[in-house]
Coordinates of C-alpha atoms and ligand atoms in Angstrom, one line a residue:
X1 CA -25.9 -19.6 -17.1
X2 CA -25.1 -16.3 -18.5
X3 CA -24.8 -13.2 -16.2
X4 CA -25.9 -9.8 -16.8
X5 CA -25.4 -7.7 -14.0
X6 CA -23.8 -4.8 -16.2
X7 CA -26.2 -2.9 -18.5
X8 CA -25.5 -0.5 -21.2
X9 CA -26.8 2.4 -19.5
X10 CA -23.7 2.8 -17.2
X11 CA -24.3 5.4 -14.4
X12 CA -23.7 9.0 -15.4
X13 CA -20.6 10.5 -14.4
X14 CA -19.2 14.1 -15.0
X15 CA -17.5 12.7 -18.4
X16 CA -20.9 11.3 -19.8
X17 CA -22.4 14.6 -19.2
X18 CA -19.8 16.6 -21.1
X19 CA -19.9 14.1 -24.0
X20 CA -23.9 14.2 -23.9
X21 CA -23.7 17.8 -23.7
X22 CA -21.7 17.8 -26.6
X23 CA -23.9 15.9 -28.5
X24 CA -27.1 17.4 -27.4
X25 CA -25.1 21.3 -28.7
X26 CA -24.2 19.1 -32.3
X27 CA -20.4 19.8 -31.7
X28 CA -19.1 16.6 -32.9
X29 CA -20.9 14.6 -35.7
X30 CA -19.6 11.3 -33.7
X31 CA -17.8 10.8 -30.4
X32 CA -14.5 9.3 -30.8
X33 CA -12.3 8.3 -27.9
X34 CA -8.8 6.2 -27.4
X35 CA -7.2 4.1 -25.1
X36 CA -3.8 4.8 -25.5
X37 CA -1.4 2.7 -23.4
X38 CA 2.7 2.6 -23.5
X39 CA 3.4 -0.9 -24.3
X40 CA 5.9 -1.0 -21.7
X41 CA 4.2 -3.4 -19.4
X42 CA 0.8 -5.6 -19.0
X43 CA -2.4 -4.0 -18.7
X44 CA -3.7 -3.8 -14.9
X45 CA -7.3 -3.7 -13.3
X46 CA -6.6 0.6 -13.0
X47 CA -6.0 0.6 -17.1
X48 CA -9.4 -1.5 -17.1
X49 CA -11.4 1.4 -15.5
X50 CA -9.6 3.8 -18.6
X51 CA -10.6 1.3 -21.1
X52 CA -14.2 0.5 -20.0
X53 CA -15.0 4.3 -19.7
X54 CA -13.2 5.3 -23.1
X55 CA -14.9 2.5 -24.7
X56 CA -17.9 2.3 -23.0
X57 CA -18.4 6.0 -23.7
X58 CA -18.4 4.8 -27.4
X59 CA -20.6 2.2 -27.2
X60 CA -23.2 4.0 -25.3
X61 CA -23.0 7.1 -27.4
X62 CA -22.9 5.5 -31.2
X63 CA -19.1 6.7 -31.7
X64 CA -16.0 4.6 -31.7
X65 CA -13.0 4.1 -29.4
X66 CA -9.3 3.9 -31.1
X67 CA -6.7 1.9 -29.8
X68 CA -3.4 3.3 -29.8
X69 CA -0.2 2.5 -28.9
X70 CA 2.0 5.3 -27.4
X71 CA 4.9 3.7 -28.7
X72 CA 7.3 6.8 -28.3
X73 CA 10.1 5.1 -25.9
X74 CA 11.8 2.0 -27.8
X75 CA 14.0 2.0 -25.1
X76 CA 11.3 0.4 -22.7
X77 CA 8.8 -0.9 -25.3
X78 CA 8.4 -4.5 -26.0
X79 CA 6.4 -6.6 -28.9
X80 CA 5.6 -9.0 -26.1
X81 CA 3.4 -6.3 -24.2
X82 CA 2.0 -5.0 -27.5
X83 CA 0.6 -8.5 -27.9
X84 CA -0.6 -8.6 -24.6
X85 CA -2.4 -5.6 -24.4
X86 CA -4.5 -6.5 -27.4
X87 CA -5.1 -9.8 -25.9
X88 CA -6.5 -8.3 -22.6
X89 CA -8.5 -5.5 -24.2
X90 CA -10.6 -8.5 -26.3
X91 CA -10.7 -10.3 -22.9
X92 CA -11.9 -7.8 -20.7
X93 CA -14.4 -7.5 -23.8
X94 CA -13.9 -4.6 -25.7
X95 CA -13.1 -4.0 -29.3
X96 CA -11.4 -1.5 -31.7
X97 CA -12.3 -2.7 -34.6
X98 CA -10.2 -1.3 -37.4
X99 CA -9.3 1.5 -35.4
X100 CA -5.5 -0.3 -34.3
X101 CA -3.0 3.2 -34.2
X102 CA 0.5 3.8 -33.0
X103 CA 1.6 6.9 -32.1
X104 CA 4.8 5.6 -34.1
X105 CA 2.5 5.8 -37.5
X106 CA 2.7 9.9 -37.0
X107 CA 6.6 9.8 -36.6
X108 CA 6.7 11.2 -40.1
X109 CA 4.2 13.8 -39.5
X110 CA 5.1 14.6 -36.1
X111 CA 8.7 15.4 -36.9
X112 CA 7.4 17.7 -39.9
X113 CA 5.4 19.3 -37.3
X114 CA 8.4 20.1 -35.2
X115 CA 10.2 21.3 -38.1
X116 CA 7.4 23.9 -38.6
X117 CA 7.8 25.2 -35.0
X118 CA 11.5 25.8 -35.6
X119 CA 10.5 27.7 -38.7
X120 CA 8.0 29.9 -36.4
X121 CA 10.7 30.5 -33.7
X122 CA 8.8 28.4 -31.2
X123 CA 11.2 25.2 -30.9
X124 CA 14.9 25.5 -30.6
X125 CA 17.7 22.4 -30.1
X126 CA 18.9 22.4 -26.2
X127 CA 22.8 21.2 -25.9
X128 CA 22.3 21.3 -22.2
X129 CA 22.1 17.6 -20.5
X130 CA 19.1 16.3 -18.5
X131 CA 20.5 17.3 -15.4
X132 CA 21.2 21.1 -16.3
X133 CA 17.7 21.0 -17.7
X134 CA 15.9 19.9 -14.6
X135 CA 18.3 22.2 -12.6
X136 CA 17.4 25.4 -14.8
X137 CA 13.8 24.8 -14.6
X138 CA 13.2 26.4 -11.2
X139 CA 10.5 25.5 -9.0
X140 CA 7.0 26.3 -7.9
X141 CA 8.2 29.6 -6.4
X142 CA 10.7 30.1 -8.4
X143 CA 11.0 30.9 -12.5
X144 CA 13.4 29.0 -14.5
X145 CA 16.5 30.4 -16.4
X146 CA 16.3 30.3 -20.1
X147 CA 18.8 28.1 -21.7
X148 CA 22.3 29.6 -23.1
X149 CA 20.9 27.7 -26.4
X150 CA 17.8 29.5 -26.2
X151 CA 18.4 32.3 -28.8
X152 CA 20.4 30.2 -31.7
X153 CA 18.8 31.1 -35.0
X154 CA 16.1 29.3 -36.9
X155 CA 19.0 27.9 -39.4
X156 CA 21.1 26.8 -36.8
X157 CA 18.3 25.1 -35.2
X158 CA 16.9 23.1 -38.5
X159 CA 20.5 22.1 -39.0
X160 CA 20.9 20.8 -35.5
X161 CA 17.7 19.1 -35.9
X162 CA 18.2 17.2 -38.8
X163 CA 21.5 16.0 -37.7
X164 CA 19.5 14.6 -34.4
X165 CA 17.3 13.1 -36.7
X166 CA 20.2 11.7 -38.7
X167 CA 21.5 9.8 -35.9
X168 CA 24.5 12.3 -35.6
X169 CA 24.8 12.7 -31.9
X170 CA 24.9 10.3 -28.9
X171 CA 22.0 9.8 -26.6
X172 CA 21.4 12.3 -24.1
X173 CA 23.7 15.3 -26.4
X174 CA 20.2 17.1 -27.1
X175 CA 16.6 17.9 -27.2
X176 CA 14.3 19.4 -29.1
X177 CA 12.6 22.3 -27.0
X178 CA 9.3 24.1 -26.9
X179 CA 10.3 27.7 -26.8
X180 CA 7.5 29.0 -24.3
X181 CA 7.8 30.9 -21.3
X182 CA 10.7 29.9 -18.3
X183 CA 9.0 31.9 -15.8
X184 CA 5.2 30.7 -16.1
X185 CA 3.7 29.5 -13.2
X186 CA 2.9 26.2 -15.0
X187 CA 6.1 24.1 -14.9
X188 CA 4.6 21.9 -17.8
X189 CA 5.0 25.4 -19.9
X190 CA 8.8 26.1 -19.0
X191 CA 10.4 24.8 -22.3
X192 CA 9.1 21.2 -22.4
X193 CA 11.4 18.9 -24.0
X194 CA 9.7 17.6 -27.8
X195 CA 12.0 15.2 -28.7
X196 CA 15.0 13.2 -27.4
X197 CA 17.8 11.0 -29.2
X198 CA 17.6 7.8 -28.7
X199 CA 19.6 4.8 -30.3
X200 CA 17.7 2.0 -30.1
X201 CA 15.5 -0.6 -32.3
X202 CA 11.8 0.1 -32.7
X203 CA 9.5 -2.5 -32.5
X204 CA 7.7 -1.2 -35.3
X205 CA 9.9 1.1 -37.0
X206 CA 13.3 -0.7 -36.3
X207 CA 16.4 1.7 -36.7
X208 CA 14.5 4.4 -39.2
X209 CA 14.7 6.8 -36.1
X210 CA 17.5 8.0 -33.7
X211 CA 15.0 10.8 -32.6
X212 CA 11.6 10.2 -30.2
X213 CA 8.7 12.3 -29.1
X214 CA 7.9 13.0 -25.9
X215 CA 4.7 12.4 -24.7
X216 CA 3.2 15.7 -24.3
X217 CA 4.3 16.2 -28.1
X218 CA 3.2 13.3 -29.3
X219 CA -0.1 12.6 -27.4
X220 CA -2.3 15.7 -28.2
X221 CA -1.6 15.7 -32.2
X222 CA -1.6 12.1 -32.1
X223 CA -5.3 12.7 -30.7
X224 CA -5.6 15.6 -33.4
X225 CA -4.6 13.3 -36.5
X226 CA -7.1 10.7 -35.2
X227 CA -10.1 13.1 -35.0
X228 CA -10.3 12.3 -31.3
X229 CA -13.0 14.2 -29.8
X230 CA -12.8 13.5 -26.2
X231 CA -9.4 12.7 -25.1
X232 CA -9.7 11.5 -21.7
X233 CA -6.9 11.2 -19.2
X234 CA -5.7 10.6 -15.6
X235 CA -5.9 13.6 -13.0
X236 CA -1.6 13.9 -13.3
X237 CA -1.8 15.3 -16.7
X238 CA -4.4 18.0 -15.6
X239 CA -1.4 20.5 -15.5
X240 CA -0.4 19.4 -18.8
X241 CA -3.0 20.5 -20.3
X242 CA -2.2 24.1 -21.1
X243 CA 0.6 22.6 -23.1
X244 CA -1.6 20.0 -25.1
X245 CA -3.8 23.2 -26.0
X246 CA -0.5 25.3 -26.6
X247 CA 0.9 22.4 -28.9
X248 CA -2.9 22.5 -30.6
X249 CA -3.0 26.1 -31.4
X250 CA 0.6 26.7 -32.7
X251 CA 0.1 23.7 -34.9
X252 CA -1.5 23.0 -38.0
X253 CA -3.3 19.8 -37.1
X254 CA -6.3 18.8 -38.5
X255 CA -8.6 18.8 -35.5
X256 CA -8.8 20.0 -32.0
X257 CA -9.5 17.5 -29.3
X258 CA -9.8 18.5 -25.8
X259 CA -8.8 17.0 -22.7
X260 CA -10.6 15.8 -20.0
X261 CA -8.8 14.1 -16.6
X262 CA -10.7 11.7 -14.0
X263 CA -9.5 10.1 -11.1
X264 CA -7.3 7.2 -11.4
X265 CA -8.2 3.7 -10.1
X266 CA -6.1 3.1 -6.4
X267 CA -6.9 -0.2 -4.7
X268 CA -6.2 -1.4 -0.9
X269 CA -3.5 -3.7 -0.7
X270 CA -2.5 -3.2 -4.4
X271 CA 0.2 -1.2 -6.4
X272 CA -0.4 -0.3 -9.8
X273 CA 2.3 1.6 -10.8
X274 CA 4.1 0.2 -13.8
X275 CA 7.5 0.3 -12.7
X276 CA 6.7 -1.4 -9.2
X277 CA 4.8 -4.5 -11.3
X278 CA 7.9 -4.2 -13.8
X279 CA 10.4 -5.0 -10.2
X280 CA 7.9 -7.5 -8.8
X281 CA 8.4 -9.4 -12.4
X282 CA 12.2 -9.0 -12.5
X283 CA 12.8 -9.2 -9.0
X284 CA 11.3 -12.8 -8.7
X285 CA 8.9 -11.6 -6.0
X286 CA 6.2 -13.4 -8.8
X287 CA 6.1 -15.7 -10.9
X288 CA 5.9 -13.4 -14.5
X289 CA 3.3 -10.5 -15.1
X290 CA 0.3 -13.3 -15.3
X291 CA 1.2 -14.3 -11.8
X292 CA -2.5 -14.7 -10.2
X293 CA -1.2 -12.5 -7.1
X294 CA -0.7 -9.8 -9.7
X295 CA -3.2 -6.6 -10.3
X296 CA -2.6 -7.3 -14.0
X297 CA -5.3 -8.6 -16.1
X298 CA -3.4 -11.6 -17.2
X299 CA -3.2 -12.2 -13.6
X300 CA -6.6 -11.9 -12.9
X301 CA -7.3 -14.0 -15.7
X302 CA -5.2 -16.9 -14.4
X303 CA -6.6 -16.4 -11.2
X304 CA -10.4 -17.4 -12.7
X305 CA -11.6 -13.5 -12.3
X306 CA -14.4 -13.5 -15.0
X307 CA -14.0 -10.0 -17.3
X308 CA -17.7 -9.7 -16.1
X309 CA -16.5 -9.1 -12.7
X310 CA -14.0 -6.8 -13.6
X311 CA -16.7 -4.8 -15.7
X312 CA -19.1 -4.9 -12.9
X313 CA -16.4 -3.6 -10.5
X314 CA -15.7 -0.5 -12.5
X315 CA -19.1 0.4 -13.3
X316 CA -19.5 0.0 -9.3
X317 CA -16.8 2.6 -8.7
X318 CA -18.0 5.3 -11.2
X319 CA -15.9 7.9 -12.8
X320 CA -14.8 11.1 -10.3
X321 CA -12.7 14.1 -10.3
X322 CA -11.1 13.5 -7.1
X323 CA -8.3 10.7 -5.9
X324 CA -9.5 8.1 -3.8
X325 CA -8.8 4.3 -2.8
X326 CA -11.2 2.1 -3.5
X327 CA -11.2 -1.3 -0.5
X328 CA -10.2 -4.1 -2.3
X329 CA -12.9 -6.3 -0.9
X330 CA -15.4 -4.2 -3.7
X331 CA -13.5 -6.2 -6.1
X332 CA -13.9 -9.3 -4.4
X333 CA -17.5 -8.9 -3.9
X334 CA -18.4 -8.4 -7.4
X335 CA -15.9 -11.6 -8.0
X336 CA -18.1 -13.9 -5.6
X337 CA -21.5 -12.2 -6.9
X338 CA -20.8 -12.9 -10.7
X339 CA -18.7 -16.6 -9.7
X340 CA -22.1 -17.7 -7.2
X341 CA -24.4 -17.2 -10.1
X342 CA -21.7 -18.8 -13.0
X343 CA -19.8 -21.9 -11.1
X344 CA -21.2 -25.4 -11.0
X345 CA -20.3 -27.0 -7.2
X346 CA -17.6 -29.5 -7.0
X347 CA -15.9 -31.4 -4.0
X348 CA -12.2 -31.2 -3.5
X349 CA -10.7 -31.9 -0.1
X350 CA -7.6 -29.8 0.1
X351 CA -5.8 -31.2 3.2
X352 CA -7.4 -34.9 3.1
X353 CA -7.6 -36.8 6.4
X354 CA -8.5 -40.3 5.6
X355 CA -11.5 -42.0 6.8
X356 CA -11.8 -45.6 7.3
X357 CA -15.6 -46.2 7.3
X358 CA -15.7 -49.9 9.1
X359 CA -19.1 -51.1 8.9
X360 CA -19.2 -50.4 5.1
X361 CA -18.1 -53.8 3.0
X362 CA -14.5 -53.5 1.8
X363 CA -14.6 -53.5 -2.1
X364 CA -18.3 -52.0 -2.0
X365 CA -19.2 -48.9 -3.9
X366 CA -22.3 -46.7 -4.7
X367 CA -22.9 -44.0 -6.9
X368 CA -24.9 -41.1 -5.2
X369 CA -26.2 -37.8 -6.8
X370 CA -24.6 -34.6 -6.1
X371 CA -26.6 -31.2 -7.5
X372 CA -24.4 -29.0 -9.7
X373 CA -26.1 -25.9 -8.8
X374 CA -28.4 -25.1 -6.1
X375 CA -30.3 -22.2 -7.8
X376 CA -30.0 -23.5 -11.2
X377 CA -31.9 -26.8 -11.6
X378 CA -31.2 -26.8 -15.3
X379 CA -27.5 -27.4 -14.2
X380 CA -28.6 -31.0 -13.7
X381 CA -26.7 -33.3 -11.1
X382 CA -23.6 -36.0 -11.4
X383 CA -22.9 -39.0 -10.0
X384 CA -19.9 -39.5 -7.2
X385 CA -18.7 -42.3 -5.8
X386 CA -18.9 -43.5 -1.7
X387 CA -16.6 -46.3 -0.7
X388 CA -15.1 -47.5 2.7
X389 CA -12.2 -45.4 2.3
X390 CA -12.8 -41.7 2.2
X391 CA -11.2 -38.2 2.6
X392 CA -12.5 -35.7 4.5
X393 CA -10.7 -31.8 5.2
X394 CA -8.1 -31.9 8.2
X395 CA -10.1 -28.9 9.5
X396 CA -13.0 -30.8 9.5
X397 CA -11.6 -32.9 12.6
X398 CA -10.7 -32.2 16.3
X399 CA -10.1 -34.5 18.6
X400 CA -10.2 -32.5 21.7
X401 CA -12.8 -29.7 20.2
X402 CA -13.7 -26.8 21.9
X403 CA -17.6 -26.3 22.9
X404 CA -18.6 -24.7 19.4
X405 CA -16.9 -27.1 17.0
X406 CA -19.6 -29.1 15.9
X407 CA -17.8 -31.2 12.9
X408 CA -16.1 -34.6 13.4
X409 CA -14.7 -35.3 16.7
X410 CA -14.8 -38.6 18.8
X411 CA -18.5 -40.0 19.5
X412 CA -19.6 -37.0 17.3
X413 CA -21.6 -37.8 14.1
X414 CA -21.9 -35.5 11.2
X415 CA -23.5 -35.6 7.6
X416 CA -21.5 -36.1 4.8
X417 CA -22.8 -34.1 2.1
X418 CA -25.4 -35.9 -0.6
X419 CA -24.2 -39.5 1.5
X420 CA -24.5 -40.6 5.0
X421 CA -24.4 -39.6 8.5
X422 CA -21.0 -40.8 10.1
X423 CA -19.6 -41.5 13.3
X424 CA -16.1 -41.0 14.4
X425 CA -15.1 -44.3 16.5
X426 CA -11.1 -44.1 16.8
X427 CA -8.3 -41.7 15.8
X428 CA -5.3 -43.6 14.4
X429 CA -2.0 -41.7 14.7
X430 CA 1.5 -41.9 13.5
X431 CA 4.7 -42.5 16.0
X432 CA 4.8 -38.5 16.1
X433 CA 1.5 -38.3 17.7
X434 CA -0.5 -37.3 14.7
X435 CA -4.0 -38.0 13.7
X436 CA -3.7 -40.1 10.2
X437 CA -7.0 -41.8 10.0
X438 CA -10.4 -41.8 11.2
X439 CA -12.7 -45.1 11.8
X440 CA -16.0 -44.5 11.4
X441 CA -19.1 -46.1 11.4
X442 CA -22.0 -45.1 8.5
X443 CA -25.8 -45.1 9.7
X444 CA -27.0 -46.9 6.4
X445 CA -30.4 -45.8 7.0
X446 CA -29.3 -42.2 6.4
X447 CA -28.5 -42.4 2.6
X448 CA -29.0 -39.4 1.0
X449 CA -28.3 -37.5 4.2
X450 CA -31.5 -37.2 6.2
X451 CA -32.1 -39.9 9.3
X452 CA -35.4 -41.7 9.3
X453 CA -36.2 -41.2 12.5
X454 CA -35.6 -37.3 12.1
X455 CA -32.3 -37.0 14.4
X456 CA -30.6 -33.5 13.4
X457 CA -26.5 -33.4 13.2
X458 CA -24.5 -29.8 13.3
X459 CA -22.6 -30.3 10.4
X460 CA -22.2 -31.2 6.8
X461 CA -19.4 -31.8 5.3
X462 CA -17.6 -32.5 2.0
X463 CA -15.6 -35.6 1.5
X464 CA -14.2 -37.7 -1.5
X465 CA -13.9 -41.2 -1.7
X466 CA -10.2 -42.3 -1.6
X467 CA -10.1 -44.7 -4.6
X468 CA -12.1 -42.6 -7.3
X469 CA -10.7 -38.9 -6.4
X470 CA -8.0 -37.2 -8.0
X471 CA -4.5 -35.9 -6.6
X472 CA -4.0 -32.2 -7.7
X473 CA -1.9 -29.4 -6.5
X474 CA -4.0 -26.4 -5.6
X475 CA -2.5 -22.9 -4.9
X476 CA -4.2 -20.5 -2.4
X477 CA -3.2 -17.0 -3.1
X478 CA -3.1 -14.8 -0.4
X479 CA -2.8 -10.8 -0.7
X480 CA 0.6 -9.7 -2.5
X481 CA 1.2 -7.1 0.2
X482 CA 0.6 -6.9 4.3
X483 CA -0.5 -3.1 4.5
X484 CA -3.7 -1.5 3.1
X485 CA -1.3 1.1 1.5
X486 CA 1.9 -0.6 0.4
X487 CA 4.9 1.8 0.2
X488 CA 5.5 1.9 -3.7
X489 CA 9.0 3.3 -2.8
X490 CA 9.9 0.2 -0.8
X491 CA 7.2 -2.2 -1.7
X492 CA 9.9 -5.3 -1.1
X493 CA 9.4 -4.5 2.5
X494 CA 5.7 -4.6 2.8
X495 CA 5.2 -7.9 0.7
X496 CA 3.3 -10.7 2.1
X497 CA 5.9 -13.7 2.8
X498 CA 2.8 -16.0 2.6
X499 CA 0.9 -14.7 -0.3
X500 CA 1.4 -18.4 -2.0
X501 CA 0.3 -21.4 -0.3
X502 CA 0.8 -24.6 -2.2
X503 CA -1.1 -27.6 -1.3
X504 CA 0.2 -30.5 -2.9
X505 CA -1.4 -33.2 -1.6
X506 CA -5.6 -32.1 -2.7
X507 CA -8.0 -34.2 -4.2
X508 CA -10.5 -33.4 -6.4
X509 CA -13.6 -35.4 -7.7
X510 CA -13.2 -36.7 -11.4
X511 CA -15.4 -33.8 -12.5
X512 CA -12.9 -31.6 -11.9
X513 CA -10.4 -32.4 -13.9
X514 CA -13.0 -33.1 -16.9
X515 CA -13.8 -29.2 -16.3
X516 CA -13.2 -27.1 -19.8
X517 CA -10.5 -24.4 -19.6
X518 CA -11.2 -21.5 -18.3
X519 CA -14.1 -22.4 -16.2
X520 CA -14.4 -21.7 -12.4
X521 CA -16.2 -24.4 -10.3
X522 CA -16.8 -23.6 -6.6
X523 CA -15.4 -26.4 -4.7
X524 CA -18.3 -26.3 -2.1
X525 CA -17.3 -24.6 1.3
X526 CA -13.8 -23.5 0.2
X527 CA -14.2 -21.0 -2.8
X528 CA -14.2 -20.9 -6.4
X529 CA -11.5 -22.6 -8.2
X530 CA -9.7 -22.9 -11.8
X531 CA -7.5 -25.1 -13.6
X532 CA -4.1 -23.0 -14.1
X533 CA -1.9 -23.2 -17.1
X534 CA 0.4 -25.0 -15.1
X535 CA -1.9 -28.0 -15.2
X536 CA -0.7 -30.9 -17.0
X537 CA -2.9 -34.6 -17.2
X538 CA -0.4 -36.2 -15.0
X539 CA -0.1 -33.0 -12.6
X540 CA -3.3 -31.3 -12.3
X541 CA -2.9 -27.5 -10.8
X542 CA -5.9 -25.8 -9.4
X543 CA -5.9 -21.8 -8.6
X544 CA -8.3 -20.5 -6.1
X545 CA -9.8 -17.6 -7.6
X546 CA -11.2 -16.5 -4.5
X547 CA -12.6 -17.7 -0.9
X548 CA -16.2 -18.1 -0.1
X549 CA -16.4 -15.0 2.2
X550 CA -14.1 -12.0 3.1
X551 CA -12.0 -13.5 4.8
X552 CA -9.2 -10.3 4.2
X553 CA -9.1 -9.1 7.4
X554 CA -8.3 -12.3 8.9
X555 CA -5.4 -13.4 6.4
X556 CA -3.9 -9.9 6.7
X557 CA -4.3 -9.2 10.3
X558 CA -6.9 -6.6 10.3
X559 CA -7.6 -3.7 7.7
X560 CA -6.1 -0.2 8.3
Ligands
ATP1 P1 3.0 5.0 -15.8 O1 2.3 4.7 -14.6 O2 4.4 4.4 -16.7 O3 2.6 6.3 -16.8 P2 0.6 4.6 -16.8 O4 -0.2 3.1 -16.3 O5 0.1 5.5 -16.9 O6 2.2 3.9 -16.5 P3 -0.2 4.1 -19.9 O7 0.3 2.9 -20.6 O8 0.3 5.3 -19.9 O9 0.2 3.7 -18.4 O10 -1.6 4.2 -19.4 C1 -2.7 3.9 -20.6 C2 -3.9 4.6 -20.0 O11 -4.7 3.9 -18.8 C3 -3.5 6.2 -19.4 O12 -4.5 7.0 -20.2 C4 -3.7 5.8 -17.9 O13 -4.1 7.5 -17.5 C5 -4.6 4.6 -18.1 N1 -4.7 4.6 -16.5 C6 -3.3 4.1 -16.0 N2 -3.5 3.7 -15.1 C7 -4.7 3.8 -14.3 C8 -5.4 3.9 -13.4 N3 -4.7 3.1 -12.1 N4 -6.3 4.0 -13.2 C9 -7.1 4.5 -14.7 N5 -6.6 5.2 -15.5 C10 -5.8 4.8 -15.4
MG2 MG1 1.5 7.0 -18.6

């Protein structure tokens, strides 16, 4: 079954309105957008919003979208991240075609333009330390102070800048700054840094460069070189726009892109800062970038979240110009909505309790028919084995049940799905007094799950035969953070100590073992599950992608 929830005509928003108006005014022959990740970590669901927006606009308006690595800081960037980003963008369902670029492709051009700024008297080499520069920058209410190096001659600046490039000076010894206005109301215009010295091996340019352009300098010029028409970024860059425009205005760039800002995605119970995500991985709080508890694309994928659910979620939240926090329940809703339609039904017992059917002959088995999807007859059926020894879910039995407990208890009759009515006759306990086995009887006349005399039972339970079910480890994930708004500055204190529950004694039906890689199944009454990357033939492992209903409030002790 395929699901087509998302449409080409994704809802309108202020950016799409701008694009449409520009096309109507024939401003550009073609719309060109870009997604510009810095390869210093894995992509997360916030990036998915930017990816869907940039690639989506290109698709909808017959334009193109570039994937451009903003690889200007070799101290933090790695090939592993570059590979992961490409993989994840493709997995989300977007394609850059031939339009793969790197800011590092433009290092030579950017350098030449920096020299041209120096020659025009619009940039200078500053020998102050990073700290001195910071202190002299002023505040929102006070102007900054001019650097003592601000009035160097063009010749001296050129000479020093070339020697910075040649690797003569150590990290941090000097920077190149734009000469704009230390009293500007917008702090970004107070002589921003254009180049810094970094002696590090770059994943693509190796040791060719000892100086690297700042984000502000590299970004707009890269946009201009690529002919980007709409440079869409998140709101924190709004105050950088005057600098973006100043540079485009002062340099002989081949095109004049325009920057537009939208609100970044924030999610409850989730932190999306790459710094935090990196620390979660490095600090061993999770098992890598693709840990299923991570809000990374790789984590969501490993957990079993289909890309269509992420696209649907992004579509529903829309694009706005004011920051807000989206309830993570909305993402979960989209995941369930897609998986309910696409997942086959299977049976698994997460915490098994043995049941012996005393009046069922020893050694006998029979094949019963189970349906694969209740809403999709074409999904067909599969055989499941009934036998004298079964497993049911521990939680489905109570020795002393409260009034409204309708599942199995001494003397009570329930239906085993697709099989028979059974009644509990005796409870077997170990020396510690724990229930280890139930002795039950079945009614042979109820085959298929209905009584010919019309009597009813109030519960239908899933089960597995002891002999044919297969042992498996099941990993159940709970929110990684306990609070709706975890504190990014002190995130460790907000980590949920029970975010991962490992169920080592679970059992699954053979059809679960036969599932294909990446397939998500509904384990009846339990939720959606998929095989984990750690799974082997000897030791099958399944992840719970998500439970069947919103248990969020219960699991983390209440929202808000
Ligand atoms: P950092 O926190 O280190 O700045 P970043 O998350 O901004 O990292 P980038 O690699 O610079 O990471 O992001 C690539 C693009 O994704 C940028 O255009 C950025 O605006 C966008 N982006 C990042 N986070 C979000 C988010 N939460 N919601 C929407 N877009 C985002
Ligand atoms: Mg960024």
